[in-house]
Coordinates of C-alpha atoms in Angstrom, one line a residue:
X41 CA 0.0 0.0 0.0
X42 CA 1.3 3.5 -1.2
X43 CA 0.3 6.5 1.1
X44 CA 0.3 9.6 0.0
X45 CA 1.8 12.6 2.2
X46 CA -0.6 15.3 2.5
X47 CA 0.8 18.9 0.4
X48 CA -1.9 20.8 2.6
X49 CA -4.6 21.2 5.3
X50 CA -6.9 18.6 5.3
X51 CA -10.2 17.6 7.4
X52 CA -9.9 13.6 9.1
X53 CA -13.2 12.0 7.5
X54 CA -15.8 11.0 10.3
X55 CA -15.6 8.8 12.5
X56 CA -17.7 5.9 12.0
X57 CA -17.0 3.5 14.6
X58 CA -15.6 3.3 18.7
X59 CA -11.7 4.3 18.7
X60 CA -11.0 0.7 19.8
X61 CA -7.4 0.2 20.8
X62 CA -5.0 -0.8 23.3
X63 CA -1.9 1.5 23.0
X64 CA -3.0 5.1 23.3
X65 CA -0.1 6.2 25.2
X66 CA 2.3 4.5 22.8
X67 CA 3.9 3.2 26.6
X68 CA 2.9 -0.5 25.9
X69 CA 6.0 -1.7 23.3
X70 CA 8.2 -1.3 26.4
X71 CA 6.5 -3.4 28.3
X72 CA 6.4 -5.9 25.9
X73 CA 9.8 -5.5 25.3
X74 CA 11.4 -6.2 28.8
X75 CA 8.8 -9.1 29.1
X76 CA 10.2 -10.4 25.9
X77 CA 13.7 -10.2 27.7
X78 CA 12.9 -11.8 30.8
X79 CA 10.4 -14.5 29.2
X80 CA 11.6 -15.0 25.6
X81 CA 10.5 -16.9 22.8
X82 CA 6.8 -17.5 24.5
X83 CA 3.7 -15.2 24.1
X84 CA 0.7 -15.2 26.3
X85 CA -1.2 -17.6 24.2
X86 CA 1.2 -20.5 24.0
X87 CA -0.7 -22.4 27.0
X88 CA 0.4 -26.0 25.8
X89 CA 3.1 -28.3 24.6
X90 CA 1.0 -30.5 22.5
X91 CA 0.3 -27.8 19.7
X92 CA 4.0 -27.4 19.4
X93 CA 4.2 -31.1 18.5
X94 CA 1.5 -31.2 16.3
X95 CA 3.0 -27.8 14.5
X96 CA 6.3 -29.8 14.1
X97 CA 4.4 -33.3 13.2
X98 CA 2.5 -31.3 10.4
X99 CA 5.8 -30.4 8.9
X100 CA 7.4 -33.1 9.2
X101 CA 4.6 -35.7 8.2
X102 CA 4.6 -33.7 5.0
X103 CA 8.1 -34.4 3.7
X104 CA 8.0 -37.8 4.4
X105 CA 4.5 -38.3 2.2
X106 CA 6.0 -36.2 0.1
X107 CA 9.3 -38.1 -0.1
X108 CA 6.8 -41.6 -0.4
X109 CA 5.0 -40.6 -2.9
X110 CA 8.1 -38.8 -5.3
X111 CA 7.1 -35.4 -4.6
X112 CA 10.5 -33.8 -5.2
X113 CA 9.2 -30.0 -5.6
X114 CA 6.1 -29.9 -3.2
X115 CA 4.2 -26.4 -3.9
X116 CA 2.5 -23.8 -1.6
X117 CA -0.7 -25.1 -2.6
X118 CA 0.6 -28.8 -1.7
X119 CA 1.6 -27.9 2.1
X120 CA -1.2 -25.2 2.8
X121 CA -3.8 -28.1 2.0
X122 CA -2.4 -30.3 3.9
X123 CA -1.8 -28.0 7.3
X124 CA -5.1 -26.6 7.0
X125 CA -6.7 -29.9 6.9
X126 CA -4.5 -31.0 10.4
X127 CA -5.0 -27.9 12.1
X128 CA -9.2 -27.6 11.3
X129 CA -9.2 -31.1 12.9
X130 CA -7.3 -30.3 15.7
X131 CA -9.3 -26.8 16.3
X132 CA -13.0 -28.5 15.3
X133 CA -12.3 -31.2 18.0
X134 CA -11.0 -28.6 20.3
X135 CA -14.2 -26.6 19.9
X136 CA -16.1 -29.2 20.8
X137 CA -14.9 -30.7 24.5
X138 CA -12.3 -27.3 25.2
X139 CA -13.1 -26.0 28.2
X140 CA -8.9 -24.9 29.0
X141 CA -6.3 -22.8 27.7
X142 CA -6.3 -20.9 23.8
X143 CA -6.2 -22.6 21.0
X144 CA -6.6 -20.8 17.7
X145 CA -9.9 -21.3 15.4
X146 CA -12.3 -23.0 18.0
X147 CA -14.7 -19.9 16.8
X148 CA -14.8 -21.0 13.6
X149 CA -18.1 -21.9 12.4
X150 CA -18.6 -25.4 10.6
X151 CA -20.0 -25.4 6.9
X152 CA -22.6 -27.1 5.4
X153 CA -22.0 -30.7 5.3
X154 CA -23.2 -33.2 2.3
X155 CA -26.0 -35.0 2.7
X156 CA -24.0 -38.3 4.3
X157 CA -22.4 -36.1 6.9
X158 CA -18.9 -35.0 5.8
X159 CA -16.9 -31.7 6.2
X160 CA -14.5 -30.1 4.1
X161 CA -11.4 -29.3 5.9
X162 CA -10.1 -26.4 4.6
X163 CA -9.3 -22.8 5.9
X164 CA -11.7 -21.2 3.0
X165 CA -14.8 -23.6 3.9
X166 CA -14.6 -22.9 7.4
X167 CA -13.7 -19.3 6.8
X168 CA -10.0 -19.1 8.7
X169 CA -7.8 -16.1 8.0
X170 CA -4.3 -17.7 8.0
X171 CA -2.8 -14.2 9.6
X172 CA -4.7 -14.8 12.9
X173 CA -6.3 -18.2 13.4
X174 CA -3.4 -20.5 12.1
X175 CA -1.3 -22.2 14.9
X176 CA 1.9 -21.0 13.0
X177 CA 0.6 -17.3 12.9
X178 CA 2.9 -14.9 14.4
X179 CA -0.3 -14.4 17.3
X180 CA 0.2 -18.1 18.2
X181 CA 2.6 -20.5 17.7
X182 CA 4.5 -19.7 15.1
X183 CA 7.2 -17.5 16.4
X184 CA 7.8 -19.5 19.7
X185 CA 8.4 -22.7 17.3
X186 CA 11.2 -21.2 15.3
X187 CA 14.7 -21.0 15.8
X188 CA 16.5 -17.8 16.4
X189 CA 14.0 -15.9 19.1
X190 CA 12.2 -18.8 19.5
X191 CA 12.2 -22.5 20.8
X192 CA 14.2 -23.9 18.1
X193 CA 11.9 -26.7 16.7
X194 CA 11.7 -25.5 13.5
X195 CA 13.7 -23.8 10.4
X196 CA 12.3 -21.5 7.6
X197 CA 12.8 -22.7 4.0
X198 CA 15.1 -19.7 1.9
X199 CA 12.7 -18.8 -0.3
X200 CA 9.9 -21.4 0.2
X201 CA 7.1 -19.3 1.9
X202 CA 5.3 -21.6 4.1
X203 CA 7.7 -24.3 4.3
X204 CA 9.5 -25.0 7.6
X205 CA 12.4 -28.1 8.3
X206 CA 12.1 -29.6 11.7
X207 CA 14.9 -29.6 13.8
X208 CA 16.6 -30.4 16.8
X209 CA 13.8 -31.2 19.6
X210 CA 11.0 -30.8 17.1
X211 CA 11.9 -34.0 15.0
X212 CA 11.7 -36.0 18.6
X213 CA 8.3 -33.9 19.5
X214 CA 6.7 -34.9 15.8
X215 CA 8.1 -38.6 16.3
X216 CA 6.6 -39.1 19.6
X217 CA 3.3 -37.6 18.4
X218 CA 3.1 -39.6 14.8
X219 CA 3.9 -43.0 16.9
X220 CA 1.0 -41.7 19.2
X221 CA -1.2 -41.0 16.7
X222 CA -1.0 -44.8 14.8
X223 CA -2.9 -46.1 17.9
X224 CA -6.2 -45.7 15.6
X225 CA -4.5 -47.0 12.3
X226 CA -7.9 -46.5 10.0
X227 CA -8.0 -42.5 11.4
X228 CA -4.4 -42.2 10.8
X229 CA -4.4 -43.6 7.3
X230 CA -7.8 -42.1 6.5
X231 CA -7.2 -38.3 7.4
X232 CA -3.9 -37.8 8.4
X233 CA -1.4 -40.0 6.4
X234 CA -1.7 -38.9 2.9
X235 CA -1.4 -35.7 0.1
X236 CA -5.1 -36.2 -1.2
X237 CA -8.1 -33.8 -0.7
X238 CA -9.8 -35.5 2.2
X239 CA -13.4 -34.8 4.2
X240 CA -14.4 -35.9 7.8
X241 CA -17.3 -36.0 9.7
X242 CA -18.3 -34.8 13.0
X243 CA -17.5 -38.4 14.6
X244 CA -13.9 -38.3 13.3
X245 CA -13.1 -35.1 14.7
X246 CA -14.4 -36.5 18.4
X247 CA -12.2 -39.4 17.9
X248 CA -9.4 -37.4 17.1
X249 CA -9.4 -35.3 20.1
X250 CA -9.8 -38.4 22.0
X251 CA -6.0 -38.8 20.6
X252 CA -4.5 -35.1 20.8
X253 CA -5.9 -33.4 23.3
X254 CA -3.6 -31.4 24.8
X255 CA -4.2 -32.2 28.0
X256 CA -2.5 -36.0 27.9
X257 CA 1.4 -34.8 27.4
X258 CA 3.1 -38.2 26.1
X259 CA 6.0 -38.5 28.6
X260 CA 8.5 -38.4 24.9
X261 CA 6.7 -35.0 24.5
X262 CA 7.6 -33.9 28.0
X263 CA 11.8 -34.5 28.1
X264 CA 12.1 -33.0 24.9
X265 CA 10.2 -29.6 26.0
X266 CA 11.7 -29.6 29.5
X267 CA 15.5 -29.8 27.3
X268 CA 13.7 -27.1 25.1
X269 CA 12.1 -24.9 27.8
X270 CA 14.5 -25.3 30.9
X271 CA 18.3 -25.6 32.0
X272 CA 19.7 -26.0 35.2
X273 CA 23.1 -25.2 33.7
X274 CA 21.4 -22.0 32.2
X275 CA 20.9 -20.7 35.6
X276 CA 22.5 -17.1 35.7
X277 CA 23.3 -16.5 32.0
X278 CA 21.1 -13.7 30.9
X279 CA 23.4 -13.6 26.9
X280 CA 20.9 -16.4 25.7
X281 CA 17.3 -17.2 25.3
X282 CA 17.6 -20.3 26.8
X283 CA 19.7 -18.8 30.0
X284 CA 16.8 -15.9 30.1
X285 CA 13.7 -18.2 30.7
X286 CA 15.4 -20.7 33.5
X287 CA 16.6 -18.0 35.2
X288 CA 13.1 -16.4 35.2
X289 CA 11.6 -19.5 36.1
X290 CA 14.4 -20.3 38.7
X291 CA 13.6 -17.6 40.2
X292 CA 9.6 -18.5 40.5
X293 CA 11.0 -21.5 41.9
X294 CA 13.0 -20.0 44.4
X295 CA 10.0 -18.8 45.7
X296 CA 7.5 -21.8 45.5
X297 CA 10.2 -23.0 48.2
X298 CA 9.4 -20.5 50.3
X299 CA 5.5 -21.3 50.1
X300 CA 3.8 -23.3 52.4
X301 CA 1.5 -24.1 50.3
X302 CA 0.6 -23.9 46.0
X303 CA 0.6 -20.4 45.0
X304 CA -1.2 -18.7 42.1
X305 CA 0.4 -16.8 39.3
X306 CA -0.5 -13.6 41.1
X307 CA 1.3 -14.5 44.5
X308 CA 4.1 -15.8 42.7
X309 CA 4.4 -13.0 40.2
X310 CA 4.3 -10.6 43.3
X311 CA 6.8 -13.2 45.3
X312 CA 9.6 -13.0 42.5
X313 CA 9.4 -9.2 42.7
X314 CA 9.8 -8.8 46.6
X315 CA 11.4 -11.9 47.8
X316 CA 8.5 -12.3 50.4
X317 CA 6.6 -15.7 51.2
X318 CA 3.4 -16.6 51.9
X319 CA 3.9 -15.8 55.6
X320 CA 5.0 -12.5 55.3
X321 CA 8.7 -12.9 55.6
X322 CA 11.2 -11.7 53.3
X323 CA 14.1 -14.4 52.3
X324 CA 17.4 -14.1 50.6
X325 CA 17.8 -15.4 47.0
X326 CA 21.2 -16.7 45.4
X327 CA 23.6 -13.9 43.9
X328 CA 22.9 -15.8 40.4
X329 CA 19.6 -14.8 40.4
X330 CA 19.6 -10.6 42.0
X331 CA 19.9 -9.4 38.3
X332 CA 17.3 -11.3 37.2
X333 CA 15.2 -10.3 40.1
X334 CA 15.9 -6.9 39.7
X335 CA 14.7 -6.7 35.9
X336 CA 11.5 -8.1 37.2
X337 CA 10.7 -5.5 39.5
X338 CA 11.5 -2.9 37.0
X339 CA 9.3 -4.5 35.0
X340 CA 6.3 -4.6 37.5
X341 CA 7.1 -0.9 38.2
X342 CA 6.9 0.0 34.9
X343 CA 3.6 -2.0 34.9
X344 CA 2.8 0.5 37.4
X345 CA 3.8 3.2 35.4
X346 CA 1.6 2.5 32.3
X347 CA -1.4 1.7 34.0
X348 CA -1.5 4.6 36.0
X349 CA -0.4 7.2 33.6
X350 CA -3.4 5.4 30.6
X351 CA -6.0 5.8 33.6
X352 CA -5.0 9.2 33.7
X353 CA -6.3 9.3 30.2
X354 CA -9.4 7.4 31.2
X355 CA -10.2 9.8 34.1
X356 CA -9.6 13.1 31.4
X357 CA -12.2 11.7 29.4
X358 CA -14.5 11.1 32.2
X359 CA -14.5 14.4 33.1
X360 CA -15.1 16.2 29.5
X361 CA -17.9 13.4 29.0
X362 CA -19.8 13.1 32.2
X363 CA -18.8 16.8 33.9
X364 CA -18.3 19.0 30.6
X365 CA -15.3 20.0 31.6
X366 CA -12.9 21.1 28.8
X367 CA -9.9 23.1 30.6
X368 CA -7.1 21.1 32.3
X369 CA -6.7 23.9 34.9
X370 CA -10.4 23.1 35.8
X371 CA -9.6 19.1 35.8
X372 CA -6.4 20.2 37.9
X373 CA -8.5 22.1 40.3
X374 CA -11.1 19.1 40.3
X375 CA -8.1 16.4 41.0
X376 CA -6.3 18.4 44.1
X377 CA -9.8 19.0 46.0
X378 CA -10.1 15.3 46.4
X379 CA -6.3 14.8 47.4
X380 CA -5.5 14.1 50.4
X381 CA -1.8 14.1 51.2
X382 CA -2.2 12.5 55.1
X383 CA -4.1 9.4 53.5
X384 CA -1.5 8.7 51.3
X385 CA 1.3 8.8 53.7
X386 CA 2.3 12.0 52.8
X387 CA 1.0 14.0 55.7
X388 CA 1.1 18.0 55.2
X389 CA 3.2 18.0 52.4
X390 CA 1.8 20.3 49.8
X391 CA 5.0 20.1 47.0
X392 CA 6.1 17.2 44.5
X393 CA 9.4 18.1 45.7
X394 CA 8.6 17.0 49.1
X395 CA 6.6 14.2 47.9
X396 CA 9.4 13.0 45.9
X397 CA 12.3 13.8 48.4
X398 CA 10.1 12.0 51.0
X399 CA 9.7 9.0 49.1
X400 CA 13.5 9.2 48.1
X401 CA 14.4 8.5 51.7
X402 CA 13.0 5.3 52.1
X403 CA 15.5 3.7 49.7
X404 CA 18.7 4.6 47.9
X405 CA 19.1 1.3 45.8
X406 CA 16.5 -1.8 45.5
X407 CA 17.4 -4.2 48.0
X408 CA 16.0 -1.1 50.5
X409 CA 13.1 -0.2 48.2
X410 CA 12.1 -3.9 48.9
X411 CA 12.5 -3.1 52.7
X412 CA 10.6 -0.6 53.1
X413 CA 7.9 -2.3 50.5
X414 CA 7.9 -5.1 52.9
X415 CA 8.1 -2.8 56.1
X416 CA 4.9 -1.0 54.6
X417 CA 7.4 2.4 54.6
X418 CA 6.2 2.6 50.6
X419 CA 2.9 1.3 49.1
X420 CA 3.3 -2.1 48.0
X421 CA 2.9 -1.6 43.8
X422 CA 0.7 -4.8 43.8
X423 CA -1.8 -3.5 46.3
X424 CA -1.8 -0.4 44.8
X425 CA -2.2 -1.9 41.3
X426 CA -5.3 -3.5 42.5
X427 CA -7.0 -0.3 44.1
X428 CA -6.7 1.5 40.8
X429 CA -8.3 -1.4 39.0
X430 CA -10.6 -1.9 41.6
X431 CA -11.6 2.0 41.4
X432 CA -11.7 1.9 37.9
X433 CA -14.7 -0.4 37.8
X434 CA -16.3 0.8 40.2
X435 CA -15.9 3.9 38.1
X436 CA -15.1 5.8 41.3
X437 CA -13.4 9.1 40.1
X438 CA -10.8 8.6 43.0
X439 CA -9.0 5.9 41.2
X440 CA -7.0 9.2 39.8
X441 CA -5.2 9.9 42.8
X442 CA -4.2 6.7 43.2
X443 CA -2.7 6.7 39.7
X444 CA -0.9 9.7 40.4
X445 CA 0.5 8.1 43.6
X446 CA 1.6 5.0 41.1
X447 CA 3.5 7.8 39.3
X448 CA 5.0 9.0 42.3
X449 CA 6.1 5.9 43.5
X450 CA 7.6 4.6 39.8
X451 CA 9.7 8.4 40.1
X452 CA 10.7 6.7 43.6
X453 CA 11.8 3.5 42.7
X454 CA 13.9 5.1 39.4
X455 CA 15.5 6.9 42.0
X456 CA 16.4 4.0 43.6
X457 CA 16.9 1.4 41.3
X458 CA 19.6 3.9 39.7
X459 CA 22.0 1.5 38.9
X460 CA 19.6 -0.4 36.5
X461 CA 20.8 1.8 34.1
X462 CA 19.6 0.1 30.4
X463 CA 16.5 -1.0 31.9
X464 CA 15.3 2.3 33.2
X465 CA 15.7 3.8 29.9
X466 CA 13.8 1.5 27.6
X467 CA 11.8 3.5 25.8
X468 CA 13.7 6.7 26.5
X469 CA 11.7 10.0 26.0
X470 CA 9.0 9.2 23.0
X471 CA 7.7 6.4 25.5
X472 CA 8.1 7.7 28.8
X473 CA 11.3 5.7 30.3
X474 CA 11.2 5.5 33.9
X475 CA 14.2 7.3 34.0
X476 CA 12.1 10.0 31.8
X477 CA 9.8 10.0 34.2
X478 CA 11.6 10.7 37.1
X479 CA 13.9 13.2 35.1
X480 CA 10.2 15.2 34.5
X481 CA 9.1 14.7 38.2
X482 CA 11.8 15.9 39.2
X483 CA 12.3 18.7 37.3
X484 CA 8.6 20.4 38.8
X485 CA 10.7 21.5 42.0
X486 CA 8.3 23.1 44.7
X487 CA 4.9 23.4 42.7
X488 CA 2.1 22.2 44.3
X489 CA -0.4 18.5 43.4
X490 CA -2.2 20.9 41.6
X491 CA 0.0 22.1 39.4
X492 CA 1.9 19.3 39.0
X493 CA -1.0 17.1 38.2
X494 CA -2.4 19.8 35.8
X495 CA 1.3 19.4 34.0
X496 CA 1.1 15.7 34.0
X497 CA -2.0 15.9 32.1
X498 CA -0.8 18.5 29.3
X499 CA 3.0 17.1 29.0
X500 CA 2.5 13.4 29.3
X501 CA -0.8 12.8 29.2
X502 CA -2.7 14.6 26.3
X503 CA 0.2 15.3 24.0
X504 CA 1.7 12.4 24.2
X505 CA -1.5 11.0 23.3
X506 CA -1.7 13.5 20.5
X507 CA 2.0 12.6 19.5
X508 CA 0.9 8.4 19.5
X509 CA -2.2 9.3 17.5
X510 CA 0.0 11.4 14.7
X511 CA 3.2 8.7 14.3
X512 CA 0.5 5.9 14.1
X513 CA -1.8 8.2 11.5
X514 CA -2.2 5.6 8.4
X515 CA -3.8 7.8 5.7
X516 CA -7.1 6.2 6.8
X517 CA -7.4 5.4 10.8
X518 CA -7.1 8.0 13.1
X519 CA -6.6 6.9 16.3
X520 CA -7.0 10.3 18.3
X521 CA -9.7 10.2 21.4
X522 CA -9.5 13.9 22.2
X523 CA -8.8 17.1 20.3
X524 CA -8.4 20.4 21.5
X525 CA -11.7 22.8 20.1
X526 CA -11.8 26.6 20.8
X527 CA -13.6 25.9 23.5
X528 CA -11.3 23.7 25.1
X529 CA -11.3 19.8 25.0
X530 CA -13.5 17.6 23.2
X531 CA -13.6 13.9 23.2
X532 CA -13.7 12.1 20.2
X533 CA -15.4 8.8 21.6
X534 CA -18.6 8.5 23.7
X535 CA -17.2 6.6 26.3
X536 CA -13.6 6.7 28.4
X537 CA -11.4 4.2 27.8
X538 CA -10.9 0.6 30.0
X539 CA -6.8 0.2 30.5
X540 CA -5.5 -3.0 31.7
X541 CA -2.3 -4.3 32.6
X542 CA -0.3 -5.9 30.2
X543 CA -0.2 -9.9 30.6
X544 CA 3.8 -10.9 31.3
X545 CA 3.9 -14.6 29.8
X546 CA 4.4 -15.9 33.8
X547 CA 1.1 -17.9 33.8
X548 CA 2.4 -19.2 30.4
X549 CA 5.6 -19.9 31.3
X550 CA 4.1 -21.7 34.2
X551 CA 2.1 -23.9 32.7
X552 CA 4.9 -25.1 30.1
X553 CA 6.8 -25.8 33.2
X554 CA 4.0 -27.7 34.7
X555 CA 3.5 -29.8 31.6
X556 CA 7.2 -30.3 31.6
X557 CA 7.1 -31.7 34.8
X558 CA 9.7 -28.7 36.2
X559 CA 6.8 -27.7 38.6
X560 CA 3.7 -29.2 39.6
X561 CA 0.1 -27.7 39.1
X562 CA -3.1 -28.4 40.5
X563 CA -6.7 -28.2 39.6
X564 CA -7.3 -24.9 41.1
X565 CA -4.1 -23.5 39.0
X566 CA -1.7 -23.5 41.6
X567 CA 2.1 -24.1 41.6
X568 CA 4.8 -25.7 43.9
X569 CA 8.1 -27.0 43.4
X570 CA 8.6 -30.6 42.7

């Protein structure tokens, strides 16, 4: 698609739908970013090993009825039919008894069938985009299969679009699942063992599942992931991908041992971050692991960060929408006559300077800003986390204040965390670094909440939304929610926006582990160590 730079002023055509969207901030890439560093080669979607096998057995299945039947130059059309075909069978079935994790295309509606009950099994018939319902699509498992960034089970073709070679762990995952697969010889040979057009019916697709639903990990499956997913020798080495995720999940283990009994994502999430346990008391973790746990809580702070500033954003529209208020020195005024500093800790303190230098002396580095989180000297980010949520749907204007304490207390823990130099700075100023952040706090000296907050919302609220919305400007989409009028601020959509946090691949990660047999799950979702 060409798009043509405008040569002068120009009207935006109407809008003619809700300005959906999850990124109005433009803070959101950096989250995704460090969570890609911490927990790489997984996404949020990736709940199970057996799609991973069944991704490698399609490829590999392939060449070899390729290779039996003298198929020396197999086309696009040749492998698509036959994928699409495995993975509508897979997805149908899922659809069906699923009650678990993701899989991709268990929305899919069924076509018609012919009169004696049989189903194509193609993409087009059942009306599947590849770009978003295909277990190789870069939304699902596609990118964690790979090699380079992600688990190394399978190899793009040089100029063969569509075409993947198994490797390494992949050729023992598809060799465990075809051997599993032969126990119904007439299915196998029917619908999965050859290059010919094929149709099912409804009764296949139930016996199928029977066979490859995910939840009955063949112990071949499960050594080959664990190899794939985990290595105690990996412990501590943050230069590979491999050394990134069992250092991450060493480090959840590290505190499942300090549980007395299986914790939930949440807990464990919250665990990692503080080194606290279930009972309250703070433990020590190995040397090999303090980086690692010091990127996390960076990463829950900047958590903190975007969700409170996007709220922000929320609550600005609020007030143009339900109050008609179009002036940020009114919204300012409207914000600092519900503050009140001695609720949140800060007493009569009337400055961000004081706020800030208050704060400050709590911790100088982040072993102390974990003390005093434990100690209850700072708001715990967690709890405070879930008040603004709660807050939020309760739609209970306050939830403002508490997002403007989460800013506070991310320009705290930058000040602390100082020597986490690169990781403060991801994003730097066009996405609102931590270390940007604080460098902005900072810089407000001795004016008062309501000034401050009324700069919050001009500087890194409202034109950095105005600066996302222009960058991300298509030629067709526009993506802005307010715009300024001559008589102030006007909202573009007829109702505020619903931030959430970010998901951080842990409960993924978790559950790999878990079906790996590196941790042990139970039926209410909770961990513990083996």
């Amino acid at each position: 698609m060409t798009i043509h730079s405008p040569d002068r002023p120009f009207f935006l055509p109407p809008r003619s739908d809700e300005n959906n969207g999850v990124d109005f901030l433009g803070l959101r890439q950096t989250n995704l970013d460090m969570m890609a560093d911490m927990i790489p080669s997984i996404n949020n979607v990736t709940d199970y090993i057996r799609p991973f096998s069944l991704v490698c057995w399609v490829f590999w299945k392939f060449y070899d009825l390729c290779s039996a039947a003298g198929l020396e130059d197999p086309s696009r059309e040749d492998i698509d039919r036959f994928r699409e075909r495995i993975e509508v069978l897979f997805s149908w079935g899922a659809s069906m008894h699923h009650n678990g994790g993701r899989i991709p295309g268990t929305g899919a509606v069924p076509p018609a069938p012919t009169p004696d009950g049989q189903y194509p099994l193609t993409f087009s018939d059942w009306k599947r985009l590849q770009s978003s319902t295909s277990l190789i699509a870069a939304l699902w498992y596609g990118p964690a299969s790979k090699i380079v960034t992600g688990l190394g089970f399978l190899m793009p073709l040089a100029g063969k679009t569509g075409f993947f070679r198994v490797t390494g762990l992949g050729i023992h995952l598809a060799e465990a699942l075809d051997a599993h697969l032969r126990s119904n010889e007439e299915l196998y040979s029917r619908l999965l063992a050859t290059l010919a057009p094929v149709t099912a019916s409804r009764e296949d697709a139930v016996t199928l599942w029977q066979t490859w639903a995910p939840d009955q990990i063949l112990e071949a499956e499960r050594v080959a992931f664990h190899s794939a997913l985990f290595s105690d020798k990996e412990i501590g080495d943050r230069n590979g991908l491999l050394g990134k995720r069992s250092t991450t999940l060493a480090l959840a283990i590290h505190h499942m041992r300090h549980c007395t009994s299986p914790a939930h994502v949440a807990e464990i999430r919250q665990g990692m971050a503080l080194s606290i346990g279930q009972d309250g008391t703070s433990y020590t973790i190995p040397e090999t692991l303090i980086p690692t746990r010091n990127s996390w809580l960076t990463l829950q702070m900047r958590q903190l960060q975007r969700l409170s500033m996007e709220c922000l954003l929320s609550w600005c529209e609020d007030r143009i929408l339900a109050d008609r208020i179009n002036e940020t020195s009114a919204m300012a005024a409207r914000f600092s006559q519900g503050w009140d500093g001695t609720e949140n800790r800060f007493g009569d303190l009337t400055t961000v300077e004081d706020m800030i230098a208050l704060l400050d002396a709590q911790a100088d580095s982040i072993e102390g800003f974990i003390a005093a989180i434990n100690e209850e000297r700072l708001e715990n980010p967690f709890d405070l986390i879930a008040t603004i949520q709660q807050l939020f749907r309760a739609r209970d204007p306050s939830f403002a204040h508490y997002a403007f304490l989460g800013m506070l207390l991310s320009v705290a823990y930058a000040g602390a965390a100082a020597s986490e130099t690169n990781s403060l700075r991801l994003g730097g100023a066009p996405r609102l670094s931590l270390d940007s952040l604080r460098r902005s706090m900072v810089g407000l000296g001795a004016t008062s909440v309501r000034e401050a907050f009324q700069y919050i919302l001009e500087a890194m609220i409202i034109s950095q939304h105005f600066s996302t919305a222009v960058n991300r400007f298509d030629g067709r989409n526009q993506r802005l929610r307010l715009a300024i009028e001559e008589t102030g601020l006007e909202a573009m959509v007829g109702k505020s926006w619903e931030p959430t946090v970010t998901e951080d691949r842990l409960p993924t990660l978790l559950s790999l582990a878990a079906q790996s047999g590196i941790i042990a799950r139970n039926e209410q979702n909770a961990f513990w160590e083996v």
